[in-house]
Coordinates of C-alpha atoms in Angstrom, one line a residue:
X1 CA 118.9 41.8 127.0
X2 CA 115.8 40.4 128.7
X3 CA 113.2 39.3 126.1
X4 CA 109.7 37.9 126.0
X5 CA 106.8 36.5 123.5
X6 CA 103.3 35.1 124.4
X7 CA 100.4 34.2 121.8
X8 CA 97.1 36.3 122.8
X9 CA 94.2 34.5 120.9
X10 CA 91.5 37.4 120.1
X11 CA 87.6 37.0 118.3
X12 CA 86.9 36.2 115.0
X13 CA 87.3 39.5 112.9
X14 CA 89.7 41.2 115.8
X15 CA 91.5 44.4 114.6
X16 CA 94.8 45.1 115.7
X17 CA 95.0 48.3 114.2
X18 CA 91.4 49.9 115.4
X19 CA 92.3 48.6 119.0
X20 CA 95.5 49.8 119.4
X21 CA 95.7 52.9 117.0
X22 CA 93.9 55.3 119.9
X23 CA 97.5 54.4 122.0
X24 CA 98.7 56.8 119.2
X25 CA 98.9 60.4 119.7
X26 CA 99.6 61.7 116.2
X27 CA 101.4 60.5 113.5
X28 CA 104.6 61.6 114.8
X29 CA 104.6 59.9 118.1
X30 CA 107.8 59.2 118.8
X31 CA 106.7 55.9 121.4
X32 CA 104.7 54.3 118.8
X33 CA 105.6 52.7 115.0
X34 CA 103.8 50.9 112.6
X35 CA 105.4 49.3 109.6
X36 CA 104.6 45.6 107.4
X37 CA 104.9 43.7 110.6
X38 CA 102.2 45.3 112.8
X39 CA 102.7 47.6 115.8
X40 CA 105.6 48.9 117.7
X41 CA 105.1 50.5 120.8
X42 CA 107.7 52.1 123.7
X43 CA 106.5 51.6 127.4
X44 CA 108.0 53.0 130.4
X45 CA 106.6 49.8 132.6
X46 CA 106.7 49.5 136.1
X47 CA 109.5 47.0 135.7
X48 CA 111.7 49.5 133.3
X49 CA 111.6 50.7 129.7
X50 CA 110.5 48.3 126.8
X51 CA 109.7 47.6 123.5
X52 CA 106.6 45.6 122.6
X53 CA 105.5 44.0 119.0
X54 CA 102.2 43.5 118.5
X55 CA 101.9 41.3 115.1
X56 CA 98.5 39.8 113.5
X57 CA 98.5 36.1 112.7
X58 CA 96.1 33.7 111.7
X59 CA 96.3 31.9 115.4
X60 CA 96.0 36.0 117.7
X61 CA 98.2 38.7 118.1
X62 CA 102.1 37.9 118.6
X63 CA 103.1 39.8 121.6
X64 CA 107.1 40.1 121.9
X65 CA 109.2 42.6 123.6
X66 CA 112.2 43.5 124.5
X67 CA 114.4 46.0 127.4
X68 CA 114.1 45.1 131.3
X69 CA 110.3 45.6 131.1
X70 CA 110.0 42.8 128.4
X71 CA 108.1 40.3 131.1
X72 CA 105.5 43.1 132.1
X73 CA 104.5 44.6 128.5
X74 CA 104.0 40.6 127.2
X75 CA 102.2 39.7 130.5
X76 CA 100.1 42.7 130.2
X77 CA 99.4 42.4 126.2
X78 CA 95.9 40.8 126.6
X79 CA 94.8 43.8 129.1
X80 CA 96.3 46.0 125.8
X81 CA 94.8 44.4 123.5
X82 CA 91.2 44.9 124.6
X83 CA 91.1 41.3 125.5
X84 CA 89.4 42.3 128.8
X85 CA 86.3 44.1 126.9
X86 CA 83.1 42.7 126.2
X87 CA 80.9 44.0 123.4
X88 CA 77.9 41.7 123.7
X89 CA 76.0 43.6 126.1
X90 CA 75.9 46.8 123.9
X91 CA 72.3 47.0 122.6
X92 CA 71.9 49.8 119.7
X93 CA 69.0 52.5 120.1
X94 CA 69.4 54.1 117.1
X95 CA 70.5 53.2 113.6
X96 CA 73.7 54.7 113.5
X97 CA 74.6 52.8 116.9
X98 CA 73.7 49.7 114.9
X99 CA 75.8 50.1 111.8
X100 CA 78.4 51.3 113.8
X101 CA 78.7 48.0 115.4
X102 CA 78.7 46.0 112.5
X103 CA 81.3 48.6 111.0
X104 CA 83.4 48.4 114.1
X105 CA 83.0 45.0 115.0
X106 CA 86.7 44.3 115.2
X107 CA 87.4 47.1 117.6
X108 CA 88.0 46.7 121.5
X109 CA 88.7 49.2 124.1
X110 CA 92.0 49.0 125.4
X111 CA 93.3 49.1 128.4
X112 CA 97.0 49.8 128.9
X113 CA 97.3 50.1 132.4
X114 CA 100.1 52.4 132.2
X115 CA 97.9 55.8 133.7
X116 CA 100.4 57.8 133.4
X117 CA 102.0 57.4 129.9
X118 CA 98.7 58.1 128.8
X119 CA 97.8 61.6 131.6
X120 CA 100.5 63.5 130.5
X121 CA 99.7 63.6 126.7
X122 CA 96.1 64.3 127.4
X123 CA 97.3 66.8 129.9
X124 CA 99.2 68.6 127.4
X125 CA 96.4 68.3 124.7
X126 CA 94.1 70.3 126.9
X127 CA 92.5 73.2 125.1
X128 CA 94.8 73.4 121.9
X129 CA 94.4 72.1 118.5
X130 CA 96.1 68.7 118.4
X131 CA 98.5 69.4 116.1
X132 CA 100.4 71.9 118.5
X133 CA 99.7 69.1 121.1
X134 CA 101.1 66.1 119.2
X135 CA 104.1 68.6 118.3
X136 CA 104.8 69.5 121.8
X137 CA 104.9 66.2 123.1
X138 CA 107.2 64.6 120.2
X139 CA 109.7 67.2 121.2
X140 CA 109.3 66.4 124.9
X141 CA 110.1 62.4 124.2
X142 CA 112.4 63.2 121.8
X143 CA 114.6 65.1 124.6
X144 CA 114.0 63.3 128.0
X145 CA 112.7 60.0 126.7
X146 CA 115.1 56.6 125.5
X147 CA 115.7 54.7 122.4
X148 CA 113.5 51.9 122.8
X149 CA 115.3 48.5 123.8
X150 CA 116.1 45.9 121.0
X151 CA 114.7 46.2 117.6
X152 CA 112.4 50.0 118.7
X153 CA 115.6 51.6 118.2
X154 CA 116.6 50.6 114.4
X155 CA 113.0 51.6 113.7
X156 CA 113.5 55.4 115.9
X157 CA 111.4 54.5 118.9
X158 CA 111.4 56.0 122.2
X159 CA 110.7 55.6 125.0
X160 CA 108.8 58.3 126.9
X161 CA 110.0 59.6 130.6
X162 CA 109.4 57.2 133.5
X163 CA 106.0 58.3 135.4
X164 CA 108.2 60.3 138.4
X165 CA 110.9 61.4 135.5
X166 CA 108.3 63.9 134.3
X167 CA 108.9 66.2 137.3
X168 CA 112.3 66.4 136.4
X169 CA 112.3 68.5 132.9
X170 CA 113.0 72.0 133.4
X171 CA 110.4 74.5 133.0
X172 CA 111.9 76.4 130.0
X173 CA 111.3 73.4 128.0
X174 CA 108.1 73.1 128.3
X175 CA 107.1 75.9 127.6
X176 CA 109.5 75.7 124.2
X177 CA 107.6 73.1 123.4
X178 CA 104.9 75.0 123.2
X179 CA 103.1 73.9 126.7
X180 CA 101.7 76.7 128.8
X181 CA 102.6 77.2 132.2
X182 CA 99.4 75.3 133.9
X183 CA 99.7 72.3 131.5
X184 CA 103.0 72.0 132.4
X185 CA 102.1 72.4 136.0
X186 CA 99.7 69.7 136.2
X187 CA 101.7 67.4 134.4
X188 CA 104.4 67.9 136.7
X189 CA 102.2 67.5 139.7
X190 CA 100.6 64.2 138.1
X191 CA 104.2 62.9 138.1
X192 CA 105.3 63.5 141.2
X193 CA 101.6 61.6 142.2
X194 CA 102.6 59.2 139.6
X195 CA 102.9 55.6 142.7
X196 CA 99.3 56.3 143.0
X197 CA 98.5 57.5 139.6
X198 CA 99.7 54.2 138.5
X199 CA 97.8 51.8 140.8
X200 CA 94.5 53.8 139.6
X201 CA 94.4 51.3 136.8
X202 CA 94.1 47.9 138.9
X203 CA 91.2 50.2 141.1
X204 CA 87.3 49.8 140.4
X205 CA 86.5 52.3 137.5
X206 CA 84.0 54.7 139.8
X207 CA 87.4 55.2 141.8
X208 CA 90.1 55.2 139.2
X209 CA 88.1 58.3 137.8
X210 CA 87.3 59.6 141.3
X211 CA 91.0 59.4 142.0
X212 CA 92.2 61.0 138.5
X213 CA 89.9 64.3 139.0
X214 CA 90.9 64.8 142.7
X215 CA 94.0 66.2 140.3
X216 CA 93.7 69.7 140.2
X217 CA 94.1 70.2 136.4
X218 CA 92.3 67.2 135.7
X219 CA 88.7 67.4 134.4
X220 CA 85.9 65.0 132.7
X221 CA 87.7 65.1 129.5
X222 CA 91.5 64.2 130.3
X223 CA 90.0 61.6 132.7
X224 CA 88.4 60.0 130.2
X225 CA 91.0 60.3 127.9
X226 CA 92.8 58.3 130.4
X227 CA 90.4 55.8 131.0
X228 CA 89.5 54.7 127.5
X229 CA 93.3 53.9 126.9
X230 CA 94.5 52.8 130.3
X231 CA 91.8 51.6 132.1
X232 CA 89.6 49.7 129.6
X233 CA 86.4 51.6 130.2
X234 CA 83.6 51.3 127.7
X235 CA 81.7 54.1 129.3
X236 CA 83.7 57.3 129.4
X237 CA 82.5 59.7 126.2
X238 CA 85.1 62.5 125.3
X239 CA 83.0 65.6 126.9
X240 CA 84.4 68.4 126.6
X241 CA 85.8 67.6 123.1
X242 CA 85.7 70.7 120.6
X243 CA 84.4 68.0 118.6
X244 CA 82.7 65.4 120.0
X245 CA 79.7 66.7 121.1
X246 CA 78.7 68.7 117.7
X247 CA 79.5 65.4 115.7
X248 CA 77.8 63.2 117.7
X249 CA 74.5 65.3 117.9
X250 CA 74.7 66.5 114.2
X251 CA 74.8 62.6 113.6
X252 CA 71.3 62.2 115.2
X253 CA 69.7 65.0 115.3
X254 CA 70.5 67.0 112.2
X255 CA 71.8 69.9 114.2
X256 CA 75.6 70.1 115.9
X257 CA 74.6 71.0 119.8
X258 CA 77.3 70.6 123.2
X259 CA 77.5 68.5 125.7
X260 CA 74.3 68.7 127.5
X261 CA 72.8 67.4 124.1
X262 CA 75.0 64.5 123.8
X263 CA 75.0 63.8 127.6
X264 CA 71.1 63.5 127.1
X265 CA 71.1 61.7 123.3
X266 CA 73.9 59.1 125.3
X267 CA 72.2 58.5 128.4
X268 CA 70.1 55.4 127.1
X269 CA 73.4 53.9 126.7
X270 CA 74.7 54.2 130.0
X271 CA 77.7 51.8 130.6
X272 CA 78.5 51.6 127.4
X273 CA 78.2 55.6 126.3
X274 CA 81.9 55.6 125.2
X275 CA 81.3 52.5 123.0
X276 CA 78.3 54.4 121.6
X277 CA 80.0 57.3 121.0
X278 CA 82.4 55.3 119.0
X279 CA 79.7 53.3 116.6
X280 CA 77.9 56.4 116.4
X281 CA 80.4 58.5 114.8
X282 CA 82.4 56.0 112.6
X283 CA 78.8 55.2 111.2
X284 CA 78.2 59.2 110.6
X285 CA 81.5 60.3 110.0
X286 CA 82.1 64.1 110.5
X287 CA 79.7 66.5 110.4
X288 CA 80.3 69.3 107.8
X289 CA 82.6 72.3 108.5
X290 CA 81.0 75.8 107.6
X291 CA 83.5 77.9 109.4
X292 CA 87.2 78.6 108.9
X293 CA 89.5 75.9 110.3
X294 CA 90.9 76.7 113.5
X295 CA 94.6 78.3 113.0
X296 CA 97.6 77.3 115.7
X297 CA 99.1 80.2 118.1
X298 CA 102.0 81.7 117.6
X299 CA 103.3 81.6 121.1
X300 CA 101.0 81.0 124.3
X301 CA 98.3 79.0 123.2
X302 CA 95.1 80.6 123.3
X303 CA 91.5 78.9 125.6
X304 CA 90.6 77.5 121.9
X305 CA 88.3 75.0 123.7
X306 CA 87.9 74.0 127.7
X307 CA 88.1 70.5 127.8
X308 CA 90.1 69.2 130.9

């Protein structure tokens, strides 16, 4: 079995798990572990399926992996590991933003560069609660993904379906896994796109996301979705976000509003909004919940939201 391992030196105060955890899509993602040793991720590379370790050490970040695309996932580790994102042009605006960067100082955006291992999880997240989401996509994995090369499969880690391999699940099962009918649609139609899906991450960021939303099925929020895990980009915000918005102009303001609120309270941080997004809310935290929490359906999800 092919295997790989590269040193990636990172900054002073780097943190593995902060930069890497967003690649997780609930705790019971099937394609990622995490146990004494670091991180364990499955990736449908170009070059085939692999297992990649990501482990902290005084010196960087061990990158090893193992399966036929062993040589892409280590090659491609620095890209992962936010390596390619630079923080020292952020300038804070507010006090929040400010201790949000100190707080977060070890994080970096990551970028992947595997478009659609990360579409077709935001695709299915699209207006549900992200518990149904995370559920449906476990099962989906689970049934029409691999056991991770080498060590990933002792530890139960998969593998998700190649990019084109999407297309290829039945329809019934979708929607068993709880994925409505245009979910499923326009994750099928993103894989059988998925040759130029997957070049969108080596593109210029105005066209990566120009590309992405010429998608039908594929809005502001999925896009950047997309781009802060695959593409590295520091300035898309999660509009759209049941949450997002509200927390984010709770946070400095006092008063939860939607997106034309935060679109205006984050335009002084223009290239970076997505970064400021981030500082802001870890520095606030979550604003509080008056309401009753939002319950799951019982068969066809319901439009609890309209991100896309």
């Amino acid at each position: 079995m092919s295997s790989a391992r590269r040193l990636v030196p990172v900054p002073e105060g780097y943190s593995l798990s902060r930069t890497v955890g967003v690649l997780r899509h609930g705790a019971s993602d099937p394609t990622c572990r995490t146990d004494a040793s670091g991180w364990w991720f499955g990736q449908a590379t170009p070059d085939g399926p692999a297992t990649l370790s990501l482990r902290r050490t005084d010196d960087g970040v061990e990158a090893q992996g193992w399966g036929d695309g062993a040589a892409w996932a280590v090659d491609n580790a620095p890209h992962l590991l936010g390596c390619d994102d630079d923080p020292a042009g952020f300038v804070a605006h507010d006090a929040l933003a400010a201790e949000g960067a100190r707080v977060m100082a070890g994080w970096r955006v990551a970028r992947s560069r595997l478009v659609v291992q990360s579409l077709v999880p935001a695709i299915i997240e699209q207006r549900v609660t992200g518990k149904e989401a995370f559920a449906g996509h476990t099962r989906l994995v689970r049934r029409f993904g691999s056991p991770a090369p080498g060590p990933g499969a002792d530890l139960g880690l998969m593998v998700p379906p190649a990019p084109r391999d999407w297309a290829n699940i039945p329809s019934w099962e979708w929607i068993t896994s709880g994925i409505d009918r245009s979910r499923a649609e326009t994750a099928v139609r993103a894989s059988t796109y998925a040759g130029r899906l997957e070049a969108v991450a080596d593109l210029p960021l105005v066209e990566a996301h120009r590309r992405l939303r010429v998608l039908p099925g594929v809005g502001e929020w999925t896009a950047a979705e997309v781009a802060q895990r695959a593409l590295g980009d520091p300035d898309s915000p999660s509009f759209g976000d049941y949450h997002m918005a509200k927390n984010l102009t709770w946070a400095l303001t006092g008063t939860p509003a939607g997106d034309d609120e935060a679109r205006a309270l984050l335009a002084p941080y223009t290239g970076q909004r997505y970064r400021a997004q981030v500082f802001i809310t870890a520095a606030a935290g979550m604003r509080p919940r008056r309401g009753p929490r939002m319950t799951l359906p019982t068969h066809v999800p319901s439009r609890l939201h309209q991100r896309r």
